[in-house]
XYZ file of C-alpha atoms in Angstrom:
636
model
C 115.580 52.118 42.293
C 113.427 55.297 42.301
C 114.207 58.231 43.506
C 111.232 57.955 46.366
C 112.561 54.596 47.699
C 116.220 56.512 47.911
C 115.063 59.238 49.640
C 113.070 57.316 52.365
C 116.386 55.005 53.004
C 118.359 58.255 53.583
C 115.492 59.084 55.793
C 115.798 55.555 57.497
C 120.123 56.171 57.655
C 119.360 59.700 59.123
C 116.553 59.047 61.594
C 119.820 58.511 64.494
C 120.168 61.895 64.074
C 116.644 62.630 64.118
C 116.960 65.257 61.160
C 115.441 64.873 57.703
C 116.982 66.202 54.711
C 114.737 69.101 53.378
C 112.144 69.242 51.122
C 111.774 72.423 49.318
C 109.187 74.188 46.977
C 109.401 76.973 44.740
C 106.585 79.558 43.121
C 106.397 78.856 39.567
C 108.105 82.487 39.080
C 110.913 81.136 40.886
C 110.797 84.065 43.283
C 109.387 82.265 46.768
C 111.210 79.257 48.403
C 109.558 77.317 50.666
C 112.342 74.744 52.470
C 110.725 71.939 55.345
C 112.710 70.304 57.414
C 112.642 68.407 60.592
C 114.661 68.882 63.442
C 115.205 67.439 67.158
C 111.081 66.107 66.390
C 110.461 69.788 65.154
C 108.809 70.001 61.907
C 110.738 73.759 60.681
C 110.565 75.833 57.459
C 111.808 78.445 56.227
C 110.480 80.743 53.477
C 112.566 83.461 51.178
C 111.104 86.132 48.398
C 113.169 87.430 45.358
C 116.188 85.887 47.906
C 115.650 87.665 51.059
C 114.908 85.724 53.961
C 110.755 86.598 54.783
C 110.083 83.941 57.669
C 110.555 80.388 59.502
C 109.184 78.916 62.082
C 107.370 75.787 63.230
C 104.202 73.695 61.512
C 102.344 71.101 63.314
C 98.901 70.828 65.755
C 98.194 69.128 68.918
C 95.458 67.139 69.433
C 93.825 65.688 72.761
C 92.092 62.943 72.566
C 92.973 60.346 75.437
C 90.470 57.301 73.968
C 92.365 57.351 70.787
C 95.686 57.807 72.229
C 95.499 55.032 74.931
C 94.201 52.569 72.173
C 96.856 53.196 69.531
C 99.380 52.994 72.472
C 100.436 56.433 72.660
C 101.331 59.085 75.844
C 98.578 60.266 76.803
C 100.156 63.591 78.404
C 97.838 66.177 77.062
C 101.426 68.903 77.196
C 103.089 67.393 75.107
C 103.754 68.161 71.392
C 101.433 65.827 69.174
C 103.351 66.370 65.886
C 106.514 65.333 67.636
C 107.692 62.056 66.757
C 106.229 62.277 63.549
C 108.023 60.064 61.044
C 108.025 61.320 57.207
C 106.783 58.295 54.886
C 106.640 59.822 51.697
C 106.288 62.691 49.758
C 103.985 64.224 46.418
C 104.210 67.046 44.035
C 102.288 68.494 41.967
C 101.957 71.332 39.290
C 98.974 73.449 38.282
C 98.187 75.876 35.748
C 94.263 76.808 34.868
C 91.856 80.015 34.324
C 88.193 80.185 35.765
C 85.815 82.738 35.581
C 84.170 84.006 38.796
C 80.585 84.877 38.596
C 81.858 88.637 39.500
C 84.718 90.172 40.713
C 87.318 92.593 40.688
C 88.891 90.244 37.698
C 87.216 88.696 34.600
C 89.093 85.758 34.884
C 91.584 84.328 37.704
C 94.699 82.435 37.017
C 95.283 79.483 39.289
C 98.976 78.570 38.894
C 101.358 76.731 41.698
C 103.397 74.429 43.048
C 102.298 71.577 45.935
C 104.444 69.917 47.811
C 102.335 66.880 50.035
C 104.466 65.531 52.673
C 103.034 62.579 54.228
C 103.649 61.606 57.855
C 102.287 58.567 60.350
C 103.053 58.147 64.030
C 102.436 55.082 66.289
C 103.261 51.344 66.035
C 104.083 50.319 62.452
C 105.709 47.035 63.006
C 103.433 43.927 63.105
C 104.157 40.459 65.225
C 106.981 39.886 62.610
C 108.486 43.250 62.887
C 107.913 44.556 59.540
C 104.475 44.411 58.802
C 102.700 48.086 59.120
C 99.861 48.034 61.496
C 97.688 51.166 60.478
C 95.458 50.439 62.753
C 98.105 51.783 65.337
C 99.026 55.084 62.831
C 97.809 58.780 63.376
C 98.148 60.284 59.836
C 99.135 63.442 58.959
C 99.832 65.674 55.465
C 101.244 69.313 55.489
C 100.472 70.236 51.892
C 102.283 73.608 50.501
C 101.089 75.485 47.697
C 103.924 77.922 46.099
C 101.689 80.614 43.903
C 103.522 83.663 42.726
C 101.343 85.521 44.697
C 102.172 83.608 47.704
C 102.545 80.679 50.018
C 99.959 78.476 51.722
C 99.891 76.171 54.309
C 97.100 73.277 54.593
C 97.091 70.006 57.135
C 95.212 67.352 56.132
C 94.076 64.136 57.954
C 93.294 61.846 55.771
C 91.087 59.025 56.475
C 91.150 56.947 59.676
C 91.175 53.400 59.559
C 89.740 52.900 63.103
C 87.267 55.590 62.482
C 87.812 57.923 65.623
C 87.840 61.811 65.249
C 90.400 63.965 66.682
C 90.403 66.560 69.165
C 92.152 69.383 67.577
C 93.364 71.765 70.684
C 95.800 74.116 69.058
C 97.699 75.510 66.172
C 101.080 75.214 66.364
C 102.313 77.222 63.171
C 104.516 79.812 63.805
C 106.325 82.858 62.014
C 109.444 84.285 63.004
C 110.566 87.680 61.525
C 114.132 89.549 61.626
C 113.788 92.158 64.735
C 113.067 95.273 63.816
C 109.818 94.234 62.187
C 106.729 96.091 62.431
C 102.744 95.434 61.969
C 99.830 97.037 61.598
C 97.426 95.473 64.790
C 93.783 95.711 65.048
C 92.197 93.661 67.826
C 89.057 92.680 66.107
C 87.726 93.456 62.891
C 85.978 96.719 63.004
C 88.797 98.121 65.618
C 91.521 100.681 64.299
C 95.041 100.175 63.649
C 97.970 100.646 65.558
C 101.725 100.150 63.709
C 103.484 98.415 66.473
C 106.843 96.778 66.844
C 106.646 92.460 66.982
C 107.901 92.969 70.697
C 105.843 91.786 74.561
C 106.890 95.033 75.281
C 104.193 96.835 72.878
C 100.950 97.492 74.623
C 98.810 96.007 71.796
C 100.292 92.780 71.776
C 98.334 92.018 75.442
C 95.264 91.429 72.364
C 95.746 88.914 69.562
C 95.820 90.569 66.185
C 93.321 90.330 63.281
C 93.859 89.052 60.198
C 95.189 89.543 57.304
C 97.987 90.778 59.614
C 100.098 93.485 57.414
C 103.753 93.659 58.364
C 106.901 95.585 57.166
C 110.421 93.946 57.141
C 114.000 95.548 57.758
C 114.841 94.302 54.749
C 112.433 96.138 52.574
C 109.419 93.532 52.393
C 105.856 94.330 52.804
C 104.281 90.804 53.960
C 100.809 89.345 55.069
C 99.892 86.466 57.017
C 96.196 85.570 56.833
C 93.480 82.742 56.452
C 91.833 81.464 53.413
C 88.592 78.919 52.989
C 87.354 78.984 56.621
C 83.827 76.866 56.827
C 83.924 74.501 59.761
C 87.005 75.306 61.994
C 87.447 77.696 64.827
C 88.554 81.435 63.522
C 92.680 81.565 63.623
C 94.291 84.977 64.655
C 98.002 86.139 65.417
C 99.531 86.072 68.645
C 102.963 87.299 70.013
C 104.835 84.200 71.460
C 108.057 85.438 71.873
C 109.995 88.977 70.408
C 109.670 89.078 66.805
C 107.850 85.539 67.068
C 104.095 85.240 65.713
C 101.692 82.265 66.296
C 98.578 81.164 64.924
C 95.949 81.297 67.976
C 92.576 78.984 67.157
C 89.561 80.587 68.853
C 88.425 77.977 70.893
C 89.030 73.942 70.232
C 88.030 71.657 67.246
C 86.457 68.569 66.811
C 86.960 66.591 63.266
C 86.671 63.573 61.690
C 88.583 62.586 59.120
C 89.304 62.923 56.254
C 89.369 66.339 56.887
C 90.954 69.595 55.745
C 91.748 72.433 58.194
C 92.155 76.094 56.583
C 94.740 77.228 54.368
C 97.646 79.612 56.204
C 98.280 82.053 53.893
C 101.548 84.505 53.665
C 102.202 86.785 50.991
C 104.949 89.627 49.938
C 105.930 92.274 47.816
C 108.891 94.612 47.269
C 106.153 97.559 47.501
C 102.580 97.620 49.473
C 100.757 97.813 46.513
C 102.019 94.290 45.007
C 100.128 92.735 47.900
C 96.763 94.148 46.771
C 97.248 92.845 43.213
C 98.309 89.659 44.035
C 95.143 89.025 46.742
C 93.150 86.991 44.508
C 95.440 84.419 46.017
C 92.501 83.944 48.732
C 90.254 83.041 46.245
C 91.877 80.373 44.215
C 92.999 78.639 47.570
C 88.819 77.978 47.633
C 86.536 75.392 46.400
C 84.529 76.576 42.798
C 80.957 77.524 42.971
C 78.452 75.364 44.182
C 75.631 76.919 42.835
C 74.555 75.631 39.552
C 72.313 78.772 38.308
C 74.176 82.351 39.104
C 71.664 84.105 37.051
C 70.274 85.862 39.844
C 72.920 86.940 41.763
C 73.267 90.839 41.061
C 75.542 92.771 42.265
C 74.680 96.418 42.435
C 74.562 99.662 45.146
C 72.216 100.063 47.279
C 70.557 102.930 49.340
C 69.743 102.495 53.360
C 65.649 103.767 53.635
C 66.574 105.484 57.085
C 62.757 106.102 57.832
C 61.267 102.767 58.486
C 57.939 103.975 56.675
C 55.817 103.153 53.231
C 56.181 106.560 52.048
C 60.522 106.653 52.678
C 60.945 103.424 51.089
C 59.149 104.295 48.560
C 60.982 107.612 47.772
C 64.445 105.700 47.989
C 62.872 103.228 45.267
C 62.304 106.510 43.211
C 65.981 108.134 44.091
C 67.904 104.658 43.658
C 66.699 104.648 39.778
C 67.196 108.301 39.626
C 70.599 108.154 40.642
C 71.934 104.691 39.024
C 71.465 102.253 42.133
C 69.937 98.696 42.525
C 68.581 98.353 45.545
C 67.313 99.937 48.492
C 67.759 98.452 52.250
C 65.584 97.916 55.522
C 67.622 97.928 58.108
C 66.725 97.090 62.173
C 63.657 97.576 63.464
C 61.396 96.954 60.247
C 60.229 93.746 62.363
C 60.323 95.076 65.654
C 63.058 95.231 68.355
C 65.798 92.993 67.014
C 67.229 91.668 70.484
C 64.145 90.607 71.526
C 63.034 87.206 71.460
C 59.389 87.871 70.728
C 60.259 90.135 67.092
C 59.250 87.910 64.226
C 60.840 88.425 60.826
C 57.840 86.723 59.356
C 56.139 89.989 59.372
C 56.525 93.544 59.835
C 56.306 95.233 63.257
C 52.678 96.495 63.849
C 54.059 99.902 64.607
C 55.557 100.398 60.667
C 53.386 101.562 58.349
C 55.200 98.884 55.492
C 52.951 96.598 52.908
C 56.100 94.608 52.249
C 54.698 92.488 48.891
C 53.641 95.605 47.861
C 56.969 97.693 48.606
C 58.583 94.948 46.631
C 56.592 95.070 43.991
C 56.803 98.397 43.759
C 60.420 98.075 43.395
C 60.633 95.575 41.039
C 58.330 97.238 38.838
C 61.556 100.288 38.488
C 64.391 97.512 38.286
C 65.037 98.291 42.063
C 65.389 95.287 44.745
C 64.891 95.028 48.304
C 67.408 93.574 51.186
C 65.975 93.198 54.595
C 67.856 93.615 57.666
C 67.605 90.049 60.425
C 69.549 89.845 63.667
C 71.230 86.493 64.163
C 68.375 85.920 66.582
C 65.583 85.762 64.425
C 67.877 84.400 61.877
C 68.967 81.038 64.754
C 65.427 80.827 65.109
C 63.445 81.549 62.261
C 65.595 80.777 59.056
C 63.643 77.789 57.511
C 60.659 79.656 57.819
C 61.862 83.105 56.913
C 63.557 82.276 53.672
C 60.727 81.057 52.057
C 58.643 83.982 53.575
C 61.054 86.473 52.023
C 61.398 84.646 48.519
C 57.315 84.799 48.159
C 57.821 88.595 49.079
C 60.450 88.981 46.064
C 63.348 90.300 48.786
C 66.787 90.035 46.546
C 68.620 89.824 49.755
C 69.403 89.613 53.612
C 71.662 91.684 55.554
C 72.731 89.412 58.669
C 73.270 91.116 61.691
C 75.140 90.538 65.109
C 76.483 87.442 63.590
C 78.642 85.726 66.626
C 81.864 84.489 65.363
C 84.980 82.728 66.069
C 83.573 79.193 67.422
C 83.503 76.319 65.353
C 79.820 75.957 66.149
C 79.025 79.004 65.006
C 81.344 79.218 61.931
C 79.344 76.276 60.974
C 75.954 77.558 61.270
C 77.182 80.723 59.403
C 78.150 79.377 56.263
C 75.318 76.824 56.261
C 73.000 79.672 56.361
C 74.568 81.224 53.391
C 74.081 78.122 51.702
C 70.342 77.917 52.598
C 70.014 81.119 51.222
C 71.268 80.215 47.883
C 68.744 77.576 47.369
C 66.208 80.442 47.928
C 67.879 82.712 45.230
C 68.788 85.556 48.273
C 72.046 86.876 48.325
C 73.451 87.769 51.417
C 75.716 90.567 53.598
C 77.123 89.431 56.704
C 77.617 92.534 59.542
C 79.800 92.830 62.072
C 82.842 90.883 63.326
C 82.880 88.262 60.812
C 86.105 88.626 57.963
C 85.923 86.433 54.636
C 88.726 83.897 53.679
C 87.425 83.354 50.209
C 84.375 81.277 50.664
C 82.436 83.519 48.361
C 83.955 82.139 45.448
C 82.088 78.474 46.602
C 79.365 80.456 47.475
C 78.969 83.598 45.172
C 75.626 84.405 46.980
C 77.549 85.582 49.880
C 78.239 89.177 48.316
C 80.113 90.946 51.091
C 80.651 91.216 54.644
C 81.729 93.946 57.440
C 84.441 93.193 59.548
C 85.750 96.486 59.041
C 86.297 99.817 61.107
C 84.110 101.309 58.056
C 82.102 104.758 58.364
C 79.795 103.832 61.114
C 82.847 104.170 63.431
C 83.621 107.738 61.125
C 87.582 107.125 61.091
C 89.974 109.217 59.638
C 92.291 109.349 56.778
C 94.885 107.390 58.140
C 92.955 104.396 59.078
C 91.094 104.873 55.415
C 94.380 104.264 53.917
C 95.388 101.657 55.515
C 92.117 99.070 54.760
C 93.278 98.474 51.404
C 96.699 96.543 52.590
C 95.002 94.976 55.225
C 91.081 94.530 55.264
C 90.476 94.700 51.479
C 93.319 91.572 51.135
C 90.834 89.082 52.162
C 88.419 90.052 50.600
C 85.248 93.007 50.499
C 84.402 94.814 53.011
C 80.897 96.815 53.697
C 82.376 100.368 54.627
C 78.782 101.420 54.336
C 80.163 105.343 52.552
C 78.535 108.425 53.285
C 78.438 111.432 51.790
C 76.551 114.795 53.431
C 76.622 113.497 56.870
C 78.727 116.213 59.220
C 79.993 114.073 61.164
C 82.673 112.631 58.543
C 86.039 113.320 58.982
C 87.635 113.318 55.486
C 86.686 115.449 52.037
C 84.025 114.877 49.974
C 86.083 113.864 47.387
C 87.817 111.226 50.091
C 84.429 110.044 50.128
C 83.710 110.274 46.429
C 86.322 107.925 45.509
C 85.687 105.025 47.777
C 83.920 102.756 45.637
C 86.924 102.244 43.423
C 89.323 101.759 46.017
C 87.202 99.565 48.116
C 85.806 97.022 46.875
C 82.326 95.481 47.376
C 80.138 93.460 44.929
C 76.976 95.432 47.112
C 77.724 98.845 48.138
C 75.508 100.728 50.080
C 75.985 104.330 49.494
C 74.684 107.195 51.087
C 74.905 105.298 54.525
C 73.454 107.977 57.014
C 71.945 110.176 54.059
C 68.151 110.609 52.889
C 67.489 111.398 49.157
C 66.585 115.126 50.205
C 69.678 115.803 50.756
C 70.919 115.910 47.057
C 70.726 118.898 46.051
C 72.172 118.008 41.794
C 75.347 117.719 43.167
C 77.333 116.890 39.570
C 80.152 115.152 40.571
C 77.513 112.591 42.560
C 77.319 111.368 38.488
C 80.834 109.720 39.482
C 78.442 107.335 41.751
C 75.989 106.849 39.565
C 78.089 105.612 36.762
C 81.046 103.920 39.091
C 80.125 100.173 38.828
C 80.568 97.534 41.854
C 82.561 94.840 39.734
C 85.223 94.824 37.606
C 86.940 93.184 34.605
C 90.372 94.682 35.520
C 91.956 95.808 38.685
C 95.400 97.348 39.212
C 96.571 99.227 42.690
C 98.843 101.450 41.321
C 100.690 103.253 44.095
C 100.097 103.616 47.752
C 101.636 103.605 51.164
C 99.667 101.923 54.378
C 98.691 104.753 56.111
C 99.521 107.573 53.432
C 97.945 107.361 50.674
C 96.607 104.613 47.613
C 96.048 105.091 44.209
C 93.720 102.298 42.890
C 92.438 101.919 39.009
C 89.707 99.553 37.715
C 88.470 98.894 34.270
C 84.742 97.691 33.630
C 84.084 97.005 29.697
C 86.199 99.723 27.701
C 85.749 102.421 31.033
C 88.548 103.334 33.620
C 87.673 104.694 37.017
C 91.018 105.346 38.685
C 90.502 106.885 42.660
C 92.821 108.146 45.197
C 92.307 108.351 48.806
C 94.563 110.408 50.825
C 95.798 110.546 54.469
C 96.885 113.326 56.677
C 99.751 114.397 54.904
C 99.230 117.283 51.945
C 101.190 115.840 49.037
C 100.889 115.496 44.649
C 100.983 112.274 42.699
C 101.655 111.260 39.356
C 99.075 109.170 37.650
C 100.900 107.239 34.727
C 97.906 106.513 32.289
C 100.295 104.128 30.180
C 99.727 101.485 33.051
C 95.638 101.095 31.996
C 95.022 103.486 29.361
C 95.697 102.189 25.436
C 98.889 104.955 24.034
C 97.668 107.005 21.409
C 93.959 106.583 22.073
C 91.641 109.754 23.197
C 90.024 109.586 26.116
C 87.056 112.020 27.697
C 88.431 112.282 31.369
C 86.132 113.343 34.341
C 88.014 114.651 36.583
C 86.762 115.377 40.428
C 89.495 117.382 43.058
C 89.011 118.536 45.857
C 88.650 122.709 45.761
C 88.368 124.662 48.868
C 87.654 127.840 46.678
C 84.699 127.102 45.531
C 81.585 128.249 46.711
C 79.527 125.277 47.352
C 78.151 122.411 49.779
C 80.967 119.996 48.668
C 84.093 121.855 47.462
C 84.485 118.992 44.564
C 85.551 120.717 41.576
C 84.401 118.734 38.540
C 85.997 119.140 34.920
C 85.549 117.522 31.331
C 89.050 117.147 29.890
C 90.262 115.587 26.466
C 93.077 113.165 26.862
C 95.692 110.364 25.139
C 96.639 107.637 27.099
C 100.095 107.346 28.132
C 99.679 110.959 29.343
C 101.082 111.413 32.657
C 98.175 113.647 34.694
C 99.332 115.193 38.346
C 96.747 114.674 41.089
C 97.083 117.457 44.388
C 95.427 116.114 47.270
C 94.767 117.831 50.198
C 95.215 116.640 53.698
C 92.150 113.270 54.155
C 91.532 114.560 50.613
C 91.213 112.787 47.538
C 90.446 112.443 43.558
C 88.540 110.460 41.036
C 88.757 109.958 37.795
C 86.421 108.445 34.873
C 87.953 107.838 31.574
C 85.527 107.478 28.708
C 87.034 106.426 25.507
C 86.198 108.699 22.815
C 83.900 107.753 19.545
């Protein structure tokens, strides 16, 4: 007899009790341990890292859908628990080890290693007019598949296909996650608010709003964890809510409607003994994706890119000029180049009569210098114009489109999003999505979809603090359009804060110089650090940091490390250990930009030209929302 048929008769000899032996799943490290089990018609789990206990809680939906229900000859009571009563028929593992390359990244190559555990579950009749015949006819199916990475754990349900053909009324999420009191979070409301570090209690203020995610959270015992969501397409946006004390649950936007076979998104938690292990182990969101769907990448370029501020011929022009003058790729219209953006009546199929823009020409122009040009639409135009403004835009030669006032959250509307993406692709026009919406991934299916807002970024001009948190929150899930500035007064943090940004945060298309016109450089010479600094990477490694404090972040592109740290409020020295990146033994030219309040000029960044060896330790003072960067050239 094999060991399936055993277990499902010590199911059958245990049902009485109505408890089912566990089912558990380990990382391929060894380090997390996923353990199901079902309990009083609860489906549990509970999850451990390197041994301590992280989280359990409860897995399931509920679904109302009163047509199906009364056929298949189940309660129709719409508050009840849908997963209870679920019987366990079966269950599958399975083991996977491969390497892709992404079409860019912060990574050459991903690994894609874990361990799935399927378990399969029916509810409704199964007995026929004999009594043992299955009737599936009368079954609601049901999979919770696990996936143990090293990086983390991650949750999917599945429905798999319907023999009578109905779809299902999905009305909420039932997965929970409860954590040892004592435990704290970092909550943000919505995506571009700032964060508060709160304990998981109702008596906490913040917890009257759900939280975003990735949701960052700090354990008694020493664990650094994050709960988020990871390919979102065609559901209803998930966030964290406070159920009980110390008890988190997901919290669907608004109701679902599917049909089956379907796949809902992936829950995703992940830990580390220190902060900075979650940022190098977030490529996790991207393997939990589908692989590219677009057959020819060639023209997907990422690059940094340089807002024209005056909506004019003559100002786009002159960013064209100071983009390949200062080592960017494109320049960027933003509102207003087609008229007022809310209004119903402004076309994006032309320019506004009152801007003095030849738009073929301007593009031209551009492409003529190696520069291209992205093009601000509000959803509006974008709901109502899209088939006839991509093909407008591709005949103009625009690279890309910045979408803005996207509306989120809705499974309508997550839809339309991420169809639009994909009708972009067919037009060869990448895209950045602004405002509230937060990636899970997707880009890796569609690599045309380049970055996205969703973060409190310099728009909002935050300080230090909230700087150095993004990177163990935000920046998990994936980039983030922080839009840096640089001369602008009204920023709250030191040039050299500023200066190192593109390292630490990533985004495939940074726009620089946010709220800046090219006449305000003035030959500033550690500006060369932006000029060189690329957007992608072939190697990325956090290497210190504290949410809130400070982060230390280095990234290697070809035989080049830039290495940045961003400060909070706090005054304080670090060490950088070059033997983590840098080859021991090898020389090195190191550019070296600290903040210098000494110094008599516009910025106070103090640049110097130092020889080096790797595996030399080099100590970093950074001031109060200061910073440092660092370019390491290997030497001929």
């Amino acid at each position: 007899m094999n060991k399936k048929n055993i277990f499902l008769i010590i199911l059958f000899l245990t049902g009485c009790l109505c408890t089912v032996l566990s089912q558990t799943v380990t990382s391929p490290d060894g380090r997390y341990s996923f353990t199901f089990a079902q309990v009083h018609n609860r489906l549990t789990y509970r999850l451990s890292f390197n041994g301590k206990d992280m989280t359990h809680g409860e897995l399931g939906v509920d679904i109302d859908n009163h047509l199906v229900e009364s056929a298949m000859g189940i309660p129709t009571d719409t508050n009840r628990v849908w997963t209870a009563g679920m019987r366990l028929t079966g269950t599958e593992t399975l083991s996977k080890d491969t390497t892709w390359t992404p079409v860019y990244g912060e990574y050459a190559q991903l690994r894609d290693h874990y361990n799935e555990l399927t378990l399969h579950f029916a509810k409704g009749s199964t007995e026929g007019a004999n009594g043992t015949a299955y009737d599936k006819r009368k079954q609601y199916l049901f999979d919770i598949i696990v996936r143990a990475y090293d990086e983390g754990i991650a949750i999917r349900y599945h429905f798999p296909e319907a023999t009578n053909g109905l779809f299902m009324h999905i009305t909420s999420d039932r997965t929970s996650f409860a954590f040892a009191d004592g435990t704290e979070a970092w909550h943000a409301a919505w995506a571009q608010a700032q964060y508060s570090r709160v304990k998981l209690l109702k008596s906490e203020p913040a917890w009257c709003n759900e939280s975003e995610r990735p949701l960052l959270l700090h354990l008694p015992n020493g664990l650094y964890t994050a709960i988020g969501e990871a390919a979102l397409s065609d559901f209803v946006r998930g966030k964290l809510k406070l159920t009980a004390d110390n008890v988190l649950g997901m919290s669907m936007y608004d109701t679902a409607d599917i049909i089956t076979p379907y796949d809902m998104p992936w829950r995703v938690i992940m830990a580390g003994e220190k902060a900075v292990d979650l940022i190098n182990n977030k490529q996790l969101f991207l393997n939990l994706n589908a692989p590219c769907r677009i057959s020819d990448t060639s023209w997907i370029r990422p690059g940094k890119a340089i807002r024209v501020t005056q909506l004019n011929m003559a100002a786009a022009m002159k960013c064209v000029d100071f983009a390949v003058d200062r080592g960017l790729q494109y320049i960027e219209l933003d509102a207003g180049w087609y008229g007022p953006e809310m209004r119903v009546e402004s076309s994006a199929l032309r320019v506004a009569s009152n801007r003095d823009i030849d738009m073929p020409r301007l593009c031209q122009y551009a492409r003529e210098k190696g520069i291209g040009v992205w093009l601000y639409v509000n959803q509006r135009a974008l709901w109502q114009q899209l088939d006839s403004i991509l093909p407008r835009f591709n005949e103009w030669g625009v690279s890309g489109i910045k979408f803005g006032f996207v509306q989120v959250g809705s499974q309508e509307w997550t839809t339309w999003l991420h169809q639009a993406v994909e009708k972009c692709a067919r037009y060869h026009i990448m895209v950045d999505i602004h405002d509230e919406y937060r990636p899970t991934g997707w880009s890796r299916t569609y690599p045309n979809l380049m970055t996205q807002e969703g973060v409190g970024g310099n728009e909002e001009m935050p300080n230090a603090q909230h700087n150095t948190i993004l990177p163990f929150t935000r920046f998990l899930c994936g980039p983030a359009d922080y839009t840096p500035c640089y001369f602008n007064g009204r920023v709250k943090n030191t040039h050299t804060h500023q200066l190192a940004m593109p390292v630490v945060y990533y985004s495939p298309i940074t726009f620089l110089y946010w709220y800046d016109k090219p006449e305000l450089y003035r030959g500033e010479e550690e500006l060369d650090f932006w000029k060189h600094c690329p957007t992608v990477w072939d190697e990325s490694i956090a290497l210190d940091g504290e949410p809130g404090e400070y982060i230390v972040q280095a990234r290697r592109s070809g035989n080049e490390w830039y290495v940045s740290a961003m400060n909070g409020l706090t005054e304080r020295t670090v060490v950088l250990n070059t033997a983590c990146f840098l080859k021991k033994g090898k020389k090195y030219t190191m550019e070296l930009y600290t903040d210098d309040p000494t110094l008599k000029t516009r910025t106070n960044v103090r640049t110097q030209m130092l020889t080096i060896k790797g595996g030399k330790p080099i100590t970093l003072h950074l001031l109060s929302s200061g910073g440092a960067a660092v370019r390491f050239v290997p030497t001929k």
